[in-house]
PDB file of C-alpha atoms in Angstrom:
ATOM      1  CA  UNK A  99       1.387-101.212  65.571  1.00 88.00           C
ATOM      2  CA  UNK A 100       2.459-100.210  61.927  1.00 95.00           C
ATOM      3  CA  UNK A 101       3.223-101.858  58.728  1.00 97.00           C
ATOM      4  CA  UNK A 102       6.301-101.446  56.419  1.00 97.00           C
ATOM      5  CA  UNK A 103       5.648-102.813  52.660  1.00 97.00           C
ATOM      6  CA  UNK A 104       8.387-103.055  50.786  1.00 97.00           C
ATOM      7  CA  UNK A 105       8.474-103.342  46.737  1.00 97.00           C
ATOM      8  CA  UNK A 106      10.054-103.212  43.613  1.00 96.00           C
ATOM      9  CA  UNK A 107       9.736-102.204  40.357  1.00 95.00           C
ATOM     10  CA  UNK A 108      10.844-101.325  36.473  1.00 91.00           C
ATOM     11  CA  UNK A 109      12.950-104.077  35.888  1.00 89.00           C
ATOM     12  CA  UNK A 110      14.186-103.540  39.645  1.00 91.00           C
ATOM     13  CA  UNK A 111      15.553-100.051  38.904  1.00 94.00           C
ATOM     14  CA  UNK A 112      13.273 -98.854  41.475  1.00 96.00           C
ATOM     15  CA  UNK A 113      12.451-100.020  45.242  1.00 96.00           C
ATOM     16  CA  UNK A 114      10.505 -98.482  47.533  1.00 97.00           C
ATOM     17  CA  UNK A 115       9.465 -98.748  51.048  1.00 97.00           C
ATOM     18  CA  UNK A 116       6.222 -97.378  52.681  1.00 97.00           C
ATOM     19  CA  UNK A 117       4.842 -97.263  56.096  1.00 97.00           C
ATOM     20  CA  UNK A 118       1.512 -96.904  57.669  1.00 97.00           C
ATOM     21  CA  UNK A 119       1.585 -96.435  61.084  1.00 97.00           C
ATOM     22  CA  UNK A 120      -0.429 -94.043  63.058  1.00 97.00           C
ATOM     23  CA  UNK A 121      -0.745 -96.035  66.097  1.00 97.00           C
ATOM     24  CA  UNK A 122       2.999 -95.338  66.720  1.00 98.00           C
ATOM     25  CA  UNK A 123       2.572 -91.829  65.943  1.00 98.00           C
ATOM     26  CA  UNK A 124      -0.629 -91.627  68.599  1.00 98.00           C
ATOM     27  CA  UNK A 125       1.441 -93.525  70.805  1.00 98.00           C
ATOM     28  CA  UNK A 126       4.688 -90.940  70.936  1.00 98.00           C
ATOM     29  CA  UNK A 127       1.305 -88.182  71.272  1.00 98.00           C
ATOM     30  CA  UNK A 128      -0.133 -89.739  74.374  1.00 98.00           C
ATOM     31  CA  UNK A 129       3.365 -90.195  76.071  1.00 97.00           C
ATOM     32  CA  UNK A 130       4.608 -86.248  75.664  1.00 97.00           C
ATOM     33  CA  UNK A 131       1.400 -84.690  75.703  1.00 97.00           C
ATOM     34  CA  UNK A 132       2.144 -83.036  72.015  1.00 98.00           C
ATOM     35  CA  UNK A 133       0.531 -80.459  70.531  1.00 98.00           C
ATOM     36  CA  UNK A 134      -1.316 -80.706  66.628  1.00 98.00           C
ATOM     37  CA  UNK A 135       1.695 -79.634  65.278  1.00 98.00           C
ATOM     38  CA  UNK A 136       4.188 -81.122  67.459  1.00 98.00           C
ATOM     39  CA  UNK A 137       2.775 -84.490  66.606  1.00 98.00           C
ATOM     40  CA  UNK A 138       2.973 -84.194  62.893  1.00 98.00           C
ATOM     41  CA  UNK A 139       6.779 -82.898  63.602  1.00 98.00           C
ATOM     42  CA  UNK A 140       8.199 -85.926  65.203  1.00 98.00           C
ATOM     43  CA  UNK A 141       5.797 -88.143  64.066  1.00 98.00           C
ATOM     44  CA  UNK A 142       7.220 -87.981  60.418  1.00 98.00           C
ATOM     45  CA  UNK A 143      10.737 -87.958  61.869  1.00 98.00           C
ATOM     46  CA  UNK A 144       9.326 -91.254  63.964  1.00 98.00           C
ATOM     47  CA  UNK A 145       8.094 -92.649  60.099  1.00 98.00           C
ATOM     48  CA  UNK A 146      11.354 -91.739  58.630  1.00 98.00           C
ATOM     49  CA  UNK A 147      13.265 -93.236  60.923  1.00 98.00           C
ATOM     50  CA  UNK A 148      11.233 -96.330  60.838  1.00 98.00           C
ATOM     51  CA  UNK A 149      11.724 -96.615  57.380  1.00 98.00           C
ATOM     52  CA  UNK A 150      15.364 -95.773  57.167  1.00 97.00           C
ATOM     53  CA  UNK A 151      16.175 -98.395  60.270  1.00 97.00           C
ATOM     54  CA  UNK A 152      14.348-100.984  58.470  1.00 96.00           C
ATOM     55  CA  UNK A 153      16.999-100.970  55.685  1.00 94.00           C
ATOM     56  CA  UNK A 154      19.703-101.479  58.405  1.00 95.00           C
ATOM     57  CA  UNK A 155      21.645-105.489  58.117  1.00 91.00           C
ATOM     58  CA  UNK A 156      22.458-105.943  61.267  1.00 90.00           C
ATOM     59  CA  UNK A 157      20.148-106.969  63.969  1.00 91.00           C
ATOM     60  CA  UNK A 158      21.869-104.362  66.458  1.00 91.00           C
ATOM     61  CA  UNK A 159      21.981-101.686  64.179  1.00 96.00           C
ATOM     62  CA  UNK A 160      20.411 -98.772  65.021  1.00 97.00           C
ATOM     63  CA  UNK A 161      19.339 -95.148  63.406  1.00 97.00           C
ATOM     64  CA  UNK A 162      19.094 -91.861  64.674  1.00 98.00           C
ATOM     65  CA  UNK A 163      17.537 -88.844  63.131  1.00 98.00           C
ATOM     66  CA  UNK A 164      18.183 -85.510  64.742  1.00 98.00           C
ATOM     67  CA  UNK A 165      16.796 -82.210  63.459  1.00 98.00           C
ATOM     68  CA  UNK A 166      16.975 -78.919  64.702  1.00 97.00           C
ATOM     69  CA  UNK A 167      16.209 -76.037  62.433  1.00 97.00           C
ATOM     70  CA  UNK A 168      15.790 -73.315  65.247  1.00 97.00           C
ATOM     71  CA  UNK A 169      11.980 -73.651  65.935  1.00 97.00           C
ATOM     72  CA  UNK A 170      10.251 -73.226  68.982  1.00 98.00           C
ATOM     73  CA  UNK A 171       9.698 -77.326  69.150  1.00 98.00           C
ATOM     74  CA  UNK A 172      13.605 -77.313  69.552  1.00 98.00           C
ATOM     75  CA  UNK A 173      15.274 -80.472  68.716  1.00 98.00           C
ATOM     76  CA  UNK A 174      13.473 -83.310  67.428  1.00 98.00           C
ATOM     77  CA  UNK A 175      15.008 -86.907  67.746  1.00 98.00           C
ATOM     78  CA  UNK A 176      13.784 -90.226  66.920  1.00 98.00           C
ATOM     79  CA  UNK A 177      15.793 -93.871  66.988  1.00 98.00           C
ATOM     80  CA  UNK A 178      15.173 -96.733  65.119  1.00 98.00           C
ATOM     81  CA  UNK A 179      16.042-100.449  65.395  1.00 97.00           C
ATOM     82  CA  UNK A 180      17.128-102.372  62.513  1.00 96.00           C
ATOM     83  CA  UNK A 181      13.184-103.685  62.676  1.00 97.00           C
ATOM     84  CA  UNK A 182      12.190-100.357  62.315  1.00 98.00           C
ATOM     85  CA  UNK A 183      10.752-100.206  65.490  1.00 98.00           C
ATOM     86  CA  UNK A 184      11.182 -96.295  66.813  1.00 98.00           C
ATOM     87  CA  UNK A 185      10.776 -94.008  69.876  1.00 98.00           C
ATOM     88  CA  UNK A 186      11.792 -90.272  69.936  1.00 98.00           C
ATOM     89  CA  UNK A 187      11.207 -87.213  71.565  1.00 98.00           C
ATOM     90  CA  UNK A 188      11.235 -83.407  70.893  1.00 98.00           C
ATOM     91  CA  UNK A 189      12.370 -80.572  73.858  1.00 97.00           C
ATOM     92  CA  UNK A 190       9.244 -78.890  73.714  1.00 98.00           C
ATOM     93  CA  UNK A 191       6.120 -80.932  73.342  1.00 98.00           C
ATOM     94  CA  UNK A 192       3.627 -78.490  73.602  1.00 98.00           C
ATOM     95  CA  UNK A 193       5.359 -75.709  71.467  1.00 98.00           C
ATOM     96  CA  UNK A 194       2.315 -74.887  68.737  1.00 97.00           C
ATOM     97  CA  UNK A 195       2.091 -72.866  65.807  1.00 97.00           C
ATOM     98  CA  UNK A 196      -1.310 -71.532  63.572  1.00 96.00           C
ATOM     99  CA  UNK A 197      -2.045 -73.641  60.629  1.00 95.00           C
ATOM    100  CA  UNK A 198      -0.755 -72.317  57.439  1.00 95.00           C
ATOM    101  CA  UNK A 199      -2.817 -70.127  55.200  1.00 94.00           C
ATOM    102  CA  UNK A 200      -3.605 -73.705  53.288  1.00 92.00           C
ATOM    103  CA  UNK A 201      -4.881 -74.822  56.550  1.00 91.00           C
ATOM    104  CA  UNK A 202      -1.963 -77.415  56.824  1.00 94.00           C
ATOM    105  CA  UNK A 203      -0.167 -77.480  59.702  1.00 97.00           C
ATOM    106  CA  UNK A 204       3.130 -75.233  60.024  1.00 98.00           C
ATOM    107  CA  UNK A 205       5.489 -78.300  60.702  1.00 98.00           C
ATOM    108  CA  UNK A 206       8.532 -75.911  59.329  1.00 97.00           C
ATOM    109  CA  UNK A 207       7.431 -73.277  60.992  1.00 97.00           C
ATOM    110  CA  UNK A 208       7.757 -75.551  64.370  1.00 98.00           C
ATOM    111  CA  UNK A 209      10.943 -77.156  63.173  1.00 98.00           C
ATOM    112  CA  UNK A 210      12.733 -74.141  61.556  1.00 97.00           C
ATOM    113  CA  UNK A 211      15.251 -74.295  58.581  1.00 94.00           C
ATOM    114  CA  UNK A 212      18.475 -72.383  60.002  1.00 95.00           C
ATOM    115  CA  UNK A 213      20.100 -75.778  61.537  1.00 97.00           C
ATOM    116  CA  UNK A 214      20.852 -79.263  60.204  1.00 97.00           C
ATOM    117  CA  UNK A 215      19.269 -82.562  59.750  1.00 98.00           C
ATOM    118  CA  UNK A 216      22.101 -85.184  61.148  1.00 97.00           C
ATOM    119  CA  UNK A 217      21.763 -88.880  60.603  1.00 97.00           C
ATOM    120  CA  UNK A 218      23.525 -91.223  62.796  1.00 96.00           C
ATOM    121  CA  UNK A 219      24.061 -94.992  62.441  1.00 95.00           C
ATOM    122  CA  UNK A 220      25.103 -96.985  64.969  1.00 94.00           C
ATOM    123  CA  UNK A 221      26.835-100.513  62.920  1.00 89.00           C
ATOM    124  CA  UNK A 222      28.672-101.941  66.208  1.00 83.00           C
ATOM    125  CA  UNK A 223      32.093-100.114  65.043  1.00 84.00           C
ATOM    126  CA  UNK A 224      34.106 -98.026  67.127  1.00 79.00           C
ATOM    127  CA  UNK A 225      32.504 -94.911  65.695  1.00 85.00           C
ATOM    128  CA  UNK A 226      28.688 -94.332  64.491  1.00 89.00           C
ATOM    129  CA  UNK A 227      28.900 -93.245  60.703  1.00 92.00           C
ATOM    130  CA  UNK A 228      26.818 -89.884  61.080  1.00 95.00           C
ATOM    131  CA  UNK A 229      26.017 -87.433  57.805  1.00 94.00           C
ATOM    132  CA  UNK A 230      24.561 -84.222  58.053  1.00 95.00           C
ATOM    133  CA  UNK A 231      23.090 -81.574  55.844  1.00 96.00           C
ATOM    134  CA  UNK A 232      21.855 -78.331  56.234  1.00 97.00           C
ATOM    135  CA  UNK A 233      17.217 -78.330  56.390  1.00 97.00           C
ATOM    136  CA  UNK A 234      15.733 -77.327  53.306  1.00 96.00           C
ATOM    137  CA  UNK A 235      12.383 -76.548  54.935  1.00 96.00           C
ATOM    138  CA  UNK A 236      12.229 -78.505  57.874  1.00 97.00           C
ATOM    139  CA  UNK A 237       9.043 -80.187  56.832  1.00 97.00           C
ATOM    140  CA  UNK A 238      11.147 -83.518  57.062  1.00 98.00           C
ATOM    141  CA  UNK A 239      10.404 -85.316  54.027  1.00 97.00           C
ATOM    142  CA  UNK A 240      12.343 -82.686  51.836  1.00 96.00           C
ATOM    143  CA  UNK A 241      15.162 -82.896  54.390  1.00 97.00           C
ATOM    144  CA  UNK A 242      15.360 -86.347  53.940  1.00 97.00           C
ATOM    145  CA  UNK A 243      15.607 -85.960  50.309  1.00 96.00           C
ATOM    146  CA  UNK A 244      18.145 -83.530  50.564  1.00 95.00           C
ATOM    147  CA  UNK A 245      20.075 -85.927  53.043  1.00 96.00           C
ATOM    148  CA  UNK A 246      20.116 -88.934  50.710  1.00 95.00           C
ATOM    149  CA  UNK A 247      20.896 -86.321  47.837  1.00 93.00           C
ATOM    150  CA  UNK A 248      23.710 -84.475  49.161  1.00 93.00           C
ATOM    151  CA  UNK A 249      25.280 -86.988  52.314  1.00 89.00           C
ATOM    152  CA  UNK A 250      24.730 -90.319  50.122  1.00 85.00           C
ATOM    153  CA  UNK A 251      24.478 -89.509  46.480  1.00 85.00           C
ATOM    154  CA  UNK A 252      21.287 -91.750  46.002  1.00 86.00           C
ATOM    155  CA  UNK A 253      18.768 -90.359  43.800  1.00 87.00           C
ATOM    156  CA  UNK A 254      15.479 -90.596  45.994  1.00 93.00           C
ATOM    157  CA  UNK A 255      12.432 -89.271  46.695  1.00 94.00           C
ATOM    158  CA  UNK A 256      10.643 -89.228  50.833  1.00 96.00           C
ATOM    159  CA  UNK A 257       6.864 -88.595  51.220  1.00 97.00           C
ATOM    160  CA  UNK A 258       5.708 -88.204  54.536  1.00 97.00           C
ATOM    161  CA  UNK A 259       2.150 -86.906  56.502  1.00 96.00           C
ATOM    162  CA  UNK A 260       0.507 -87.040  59.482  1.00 97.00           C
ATOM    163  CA  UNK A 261      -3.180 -86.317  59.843  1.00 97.00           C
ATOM    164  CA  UNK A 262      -4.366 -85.148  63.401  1.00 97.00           C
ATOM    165  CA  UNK A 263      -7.787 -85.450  63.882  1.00 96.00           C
ATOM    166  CA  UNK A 264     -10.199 -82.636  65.067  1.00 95.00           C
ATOM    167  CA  UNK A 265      -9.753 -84.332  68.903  1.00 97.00           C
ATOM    168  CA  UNK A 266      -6.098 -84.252  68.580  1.00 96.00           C
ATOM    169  CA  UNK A 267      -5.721 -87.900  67.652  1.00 97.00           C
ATOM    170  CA  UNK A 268      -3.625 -89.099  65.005  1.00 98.00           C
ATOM    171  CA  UNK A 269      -6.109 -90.596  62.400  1.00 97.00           C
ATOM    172  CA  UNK A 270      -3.935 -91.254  59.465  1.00 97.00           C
ATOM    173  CA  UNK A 271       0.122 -91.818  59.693  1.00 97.00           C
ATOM    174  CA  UNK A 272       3.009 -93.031  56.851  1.00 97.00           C
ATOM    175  CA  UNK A 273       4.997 -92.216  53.692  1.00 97.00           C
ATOM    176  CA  UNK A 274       7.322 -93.937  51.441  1.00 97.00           C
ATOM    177  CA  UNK A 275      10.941 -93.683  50.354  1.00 97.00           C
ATOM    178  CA  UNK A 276      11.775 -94.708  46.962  1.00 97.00           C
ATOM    179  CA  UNK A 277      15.180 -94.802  45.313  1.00 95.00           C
ATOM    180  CA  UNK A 278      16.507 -95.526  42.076  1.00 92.00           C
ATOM    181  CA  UNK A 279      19.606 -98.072  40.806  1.00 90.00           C
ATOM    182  CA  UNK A 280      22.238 -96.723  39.185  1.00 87.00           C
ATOM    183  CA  UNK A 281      21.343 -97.365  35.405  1.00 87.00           C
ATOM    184  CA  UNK A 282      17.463 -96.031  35.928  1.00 88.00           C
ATOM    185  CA  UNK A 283      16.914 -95.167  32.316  1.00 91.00           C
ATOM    186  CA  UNK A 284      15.845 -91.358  32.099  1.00 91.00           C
ATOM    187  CA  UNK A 285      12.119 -92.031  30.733  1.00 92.00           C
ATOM    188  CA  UNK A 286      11.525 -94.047  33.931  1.00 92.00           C
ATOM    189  CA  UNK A 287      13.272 -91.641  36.235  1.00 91.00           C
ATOM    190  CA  UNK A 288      10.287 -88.791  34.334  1.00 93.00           C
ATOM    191  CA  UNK A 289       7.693 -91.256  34.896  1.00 94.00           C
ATOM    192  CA  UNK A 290       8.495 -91.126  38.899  1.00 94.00           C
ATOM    193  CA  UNK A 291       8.797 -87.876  38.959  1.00 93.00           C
ATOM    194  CA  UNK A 292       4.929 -87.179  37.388  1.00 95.00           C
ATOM    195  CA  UNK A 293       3.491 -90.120  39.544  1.00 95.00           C
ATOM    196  CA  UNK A 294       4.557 -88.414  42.539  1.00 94.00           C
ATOM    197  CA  UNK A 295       3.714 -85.041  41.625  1.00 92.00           C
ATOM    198  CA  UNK A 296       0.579 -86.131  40.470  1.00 92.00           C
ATOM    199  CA  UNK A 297      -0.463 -88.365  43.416  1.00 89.00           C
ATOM    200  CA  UNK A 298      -1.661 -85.644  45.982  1.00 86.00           C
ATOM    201  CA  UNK A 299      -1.440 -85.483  49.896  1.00 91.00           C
ATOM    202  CA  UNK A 300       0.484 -88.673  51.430  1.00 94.00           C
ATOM    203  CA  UNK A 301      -2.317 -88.572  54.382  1.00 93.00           C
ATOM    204  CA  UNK A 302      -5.671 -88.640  52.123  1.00 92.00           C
ATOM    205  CA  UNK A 303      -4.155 -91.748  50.141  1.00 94.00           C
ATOM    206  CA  UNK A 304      -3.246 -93.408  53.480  1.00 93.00           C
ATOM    207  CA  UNK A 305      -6.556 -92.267  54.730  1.00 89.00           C
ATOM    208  CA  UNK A 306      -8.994 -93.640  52.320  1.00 82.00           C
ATOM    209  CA  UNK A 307      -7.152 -96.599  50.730  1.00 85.00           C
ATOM    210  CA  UNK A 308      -3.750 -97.751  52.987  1.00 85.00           C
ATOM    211  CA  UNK A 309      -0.434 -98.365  52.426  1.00 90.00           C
ATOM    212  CA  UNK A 310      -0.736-100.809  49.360  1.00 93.00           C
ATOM    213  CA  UNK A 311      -3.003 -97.579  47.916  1.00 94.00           C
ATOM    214  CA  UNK A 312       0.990 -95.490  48.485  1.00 94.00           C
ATOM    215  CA  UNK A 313       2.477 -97.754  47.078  1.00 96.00           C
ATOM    216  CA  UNK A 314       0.606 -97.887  44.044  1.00 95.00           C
ATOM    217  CA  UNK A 315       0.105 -94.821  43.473  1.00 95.00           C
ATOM    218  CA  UNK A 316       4.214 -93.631  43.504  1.00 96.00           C
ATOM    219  CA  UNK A 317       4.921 -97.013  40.922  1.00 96.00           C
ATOM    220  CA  UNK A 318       1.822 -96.272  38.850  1.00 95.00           C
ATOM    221  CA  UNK A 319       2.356 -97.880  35.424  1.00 93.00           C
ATOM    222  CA  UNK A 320       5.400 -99.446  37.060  1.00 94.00           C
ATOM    223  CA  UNK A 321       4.243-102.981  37.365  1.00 91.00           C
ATOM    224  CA  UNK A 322       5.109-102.655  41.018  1.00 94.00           C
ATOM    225  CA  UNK A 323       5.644-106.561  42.641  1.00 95.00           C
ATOM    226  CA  UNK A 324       5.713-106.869  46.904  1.00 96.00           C
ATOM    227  CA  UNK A 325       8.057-108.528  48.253  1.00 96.00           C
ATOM    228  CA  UNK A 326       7.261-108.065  51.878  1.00 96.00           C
ATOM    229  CA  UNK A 327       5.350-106.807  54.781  1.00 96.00           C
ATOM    230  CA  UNK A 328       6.812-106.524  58.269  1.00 96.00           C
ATOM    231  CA  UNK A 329       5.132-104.733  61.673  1.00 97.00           C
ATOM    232  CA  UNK A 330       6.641-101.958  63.101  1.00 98.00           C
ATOM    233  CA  UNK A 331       6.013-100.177  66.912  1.00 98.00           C
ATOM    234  CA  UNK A 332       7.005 -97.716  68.977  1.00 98.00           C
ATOM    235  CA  UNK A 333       9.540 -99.496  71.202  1.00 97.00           C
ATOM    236  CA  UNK A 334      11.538 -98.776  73.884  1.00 96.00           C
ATOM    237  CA  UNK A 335      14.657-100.276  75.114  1.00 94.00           C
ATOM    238  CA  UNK A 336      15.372 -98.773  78.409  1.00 93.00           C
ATOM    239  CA  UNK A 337      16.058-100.372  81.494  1.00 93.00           C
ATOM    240  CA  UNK A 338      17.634 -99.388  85.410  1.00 92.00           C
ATOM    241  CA  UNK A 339      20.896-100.132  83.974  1.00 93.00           C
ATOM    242  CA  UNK A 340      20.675 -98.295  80.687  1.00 91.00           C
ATOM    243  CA  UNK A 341      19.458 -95.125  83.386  1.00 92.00           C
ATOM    244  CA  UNK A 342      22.318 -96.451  85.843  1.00 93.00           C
ATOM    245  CA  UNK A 343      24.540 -95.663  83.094  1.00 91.00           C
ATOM    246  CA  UNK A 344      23.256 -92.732  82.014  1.00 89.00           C
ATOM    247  CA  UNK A 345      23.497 -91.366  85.753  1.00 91.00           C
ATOM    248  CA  UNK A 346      27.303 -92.717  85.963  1.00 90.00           C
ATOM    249  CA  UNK A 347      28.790 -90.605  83.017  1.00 90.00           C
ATOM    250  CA  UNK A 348      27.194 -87.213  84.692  1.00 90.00           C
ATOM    251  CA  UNK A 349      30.207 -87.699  87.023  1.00 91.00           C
ATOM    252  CA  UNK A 350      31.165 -88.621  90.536  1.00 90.00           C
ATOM    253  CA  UNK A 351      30.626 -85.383  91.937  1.00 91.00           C
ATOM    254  CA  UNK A 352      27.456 -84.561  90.407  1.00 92.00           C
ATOM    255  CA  UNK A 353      26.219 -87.978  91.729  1.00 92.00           C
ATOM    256  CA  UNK A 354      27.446 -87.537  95.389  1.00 92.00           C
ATOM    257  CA  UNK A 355      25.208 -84.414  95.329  1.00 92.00           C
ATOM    258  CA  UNK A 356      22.442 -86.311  94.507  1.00 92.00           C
ATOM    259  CA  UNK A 357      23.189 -88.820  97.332  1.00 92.00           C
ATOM    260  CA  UNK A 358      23.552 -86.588  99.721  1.00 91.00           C
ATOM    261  CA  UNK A 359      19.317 -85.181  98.794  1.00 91.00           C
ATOM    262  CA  UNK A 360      16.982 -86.773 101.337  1.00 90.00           C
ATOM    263  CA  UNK A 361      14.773 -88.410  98.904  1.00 91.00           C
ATOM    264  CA  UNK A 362      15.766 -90.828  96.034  1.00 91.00           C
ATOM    265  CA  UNK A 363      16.399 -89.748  93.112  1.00 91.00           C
ATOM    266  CA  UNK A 364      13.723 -90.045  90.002  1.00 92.00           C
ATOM    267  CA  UNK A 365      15.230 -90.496  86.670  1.00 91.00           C
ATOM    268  CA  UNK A 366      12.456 -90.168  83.440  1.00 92.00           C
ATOM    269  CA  UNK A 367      13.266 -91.910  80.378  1.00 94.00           C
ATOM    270  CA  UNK A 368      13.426 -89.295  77.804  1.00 93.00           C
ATOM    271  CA  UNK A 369      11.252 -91.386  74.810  1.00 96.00           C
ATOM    272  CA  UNK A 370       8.544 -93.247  76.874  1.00 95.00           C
ATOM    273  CA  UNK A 371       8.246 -91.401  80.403  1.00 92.00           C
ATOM    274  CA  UNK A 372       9.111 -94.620  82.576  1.00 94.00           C
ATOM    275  CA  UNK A 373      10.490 -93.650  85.964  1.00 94.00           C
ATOM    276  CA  UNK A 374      13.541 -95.136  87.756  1.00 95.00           C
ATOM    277  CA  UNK A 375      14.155 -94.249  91.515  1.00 94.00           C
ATOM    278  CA  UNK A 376      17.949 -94.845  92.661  1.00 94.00           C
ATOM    279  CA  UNK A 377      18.675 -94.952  96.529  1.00 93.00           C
ATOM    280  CA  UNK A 378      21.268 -92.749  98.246  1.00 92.00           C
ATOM    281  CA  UNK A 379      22.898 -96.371  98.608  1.00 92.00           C
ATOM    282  CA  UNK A 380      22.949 -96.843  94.599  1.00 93.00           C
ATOM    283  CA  UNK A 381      23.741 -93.097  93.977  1.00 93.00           C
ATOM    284  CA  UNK A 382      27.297 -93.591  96.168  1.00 91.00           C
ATOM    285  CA  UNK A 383      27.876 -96.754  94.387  1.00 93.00           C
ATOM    286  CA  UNK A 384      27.548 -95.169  91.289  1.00 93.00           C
ATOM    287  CA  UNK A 385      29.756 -91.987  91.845  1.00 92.00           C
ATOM    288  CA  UNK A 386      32.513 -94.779  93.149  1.00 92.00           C
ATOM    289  CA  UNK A 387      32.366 -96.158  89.630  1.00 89.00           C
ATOM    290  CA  UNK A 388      32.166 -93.505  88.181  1.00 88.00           C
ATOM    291  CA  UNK A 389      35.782 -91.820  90.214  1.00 88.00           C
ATOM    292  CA  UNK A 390      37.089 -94.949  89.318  1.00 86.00           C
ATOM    293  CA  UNK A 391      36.288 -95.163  85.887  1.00 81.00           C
ATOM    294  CA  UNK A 392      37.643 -91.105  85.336  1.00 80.00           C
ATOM    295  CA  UNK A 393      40.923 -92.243  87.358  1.00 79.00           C
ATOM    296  CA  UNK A 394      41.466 -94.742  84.964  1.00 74.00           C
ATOM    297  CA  UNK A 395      41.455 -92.761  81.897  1.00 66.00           C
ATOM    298  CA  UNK A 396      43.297 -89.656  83.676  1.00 58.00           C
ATOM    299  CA  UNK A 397      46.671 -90.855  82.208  1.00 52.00           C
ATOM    300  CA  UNK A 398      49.590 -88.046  83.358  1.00 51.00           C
ATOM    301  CA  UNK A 399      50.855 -85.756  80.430  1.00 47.00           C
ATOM    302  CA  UNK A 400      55.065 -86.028  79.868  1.00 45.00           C
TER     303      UNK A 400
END
């Protein structure tokens, strides 16, 4: 379980949302197996997500954050409800790197920086409204700067950090997002800029002091109010028909295959590892849907 704190400040020229949450980001460890560095990878795209979804309206809206910069971890994905509960996944769980000379961990390195960060939200339209910019560093929070920069023209700032413990375990987990109004006089936009600078590593603030400590510490001299305080946790939705469904769009031909194996077929859920067997019986009934459903969009060409 995590916490989201949300707050304003200056006059309400500036908002910000932090997150403390390393039991999510243990969680998403324990179910992939990740390595040091692969934790600290998606878990800050898990965090950023979380805090991103949590700014969604709807109650079925949902967010997705995709990066892949090249790195060995390959692509890293995470979803978020419009809670700002998350699950994600990365292809290559136990891809590692050496720490950095600074001894932090090479989360760039793992990610890369020759590919994109793409953001996709899913409002209940006919089309998700996706933006997508090219990684700065592919330390995440910089991305997501860049994102809200470049895709949204919103002047704001992302701080994110994981801390992995010398077993492995995630012992400190958050960040913050914080975004000015239009109007944000210039002194106050300065001010920002030198509390953040100023304020140090994300994880030893989080660490010692919490979440409240964060948010303190980015509206310093701010009179920063709290408006509220919501839990977070890594969630997933899946089900035998989300997987059913899944299965039906590989096609009717790939799924007779599979019906004709001796042995039913085990489908993994990609973000939390749950397994699904499907009968030769429910494979056949799928790849009849799925015929029919391919016949009825094959429309003949004049």
């Amino acid at each position: 379980m995590g916490e989201i704190i949300r707050a304003v400040a200056a006059e309400d020229f500036v908002k910000i949302a932090a997150i403390t949450a390393p039991d999510i980001v243990e969680r998403a460890r324990q179910i992939h197996a990740l390595s040091p560095t692969a934790s600290a990878a998606l878990g800050r795209t898990l965090l950023g997500a979380s805090l991103m979804g949590n700014m969604l309206k709807g109650d079925r809206d949902t967010l997705t954050l995709r990066l892949n910069g090249g790195g060995v971890v390959g692509t890293v994905v995470a979803v978020s409800d419009s809670l700002g509960n998350v699950r994600g996944c990365v292809d290559e769980p136990s891809a590692d790197l050496p720490t950095r000379s600074d001894g932090k961990l090479d989360v760039g390195g793992l990610i890369g920086h020759r590919g994109y960060l793409t953001v996709s939200r899913d409002l209940g339209l006919r089309e998700p409204y996706i933006g997508s910019v090219e990684l700065v560093s592919g330390e995440v929070a910089e991305d997501l700067t860049a994102y809200f920069a470049e895709s949204e023209q919103i002047g704001a700032a992302c701080g994110l950090g994981v801390l992995v413990d010398t077993d492995k375990s995630i012992r400190a987990a958050g960040g913050f997002i914080v975004q000015l109004l239009p109007g944000a006089p210039e002194e106050l936009i300065r001010a920002l800029e030198e509390n953040i600078s100023g304020m140090g590593q994300v994880t030893a603030i989080l660490d010692g002091d919490g979440a409240d400590a964060l948010v303190f510490q980015v509206l310093k001299g701010m009179q920063p109010r709290i408006l509220s305080r919501e839990k977070v946790e890594y969630r997933c939705y899946c089900s035998r028909e989300r997987l059913a469904e899944a299965l039906r769009s590989v096609g009717a031909e790939a799924l007779t295959e599979m019906a004709a194996e001796p042995n039913p077929t085990e489908v993994e859920c990609q973000f939390c590892g749950m397994r699904y067997l499907f009968s030769r019986q429910e494979l056949e009934t799928l790849a009849a849907e799925a015929k029919q459903a391919a016949q009825a969009t094959d429309f003949p060409h004049e």
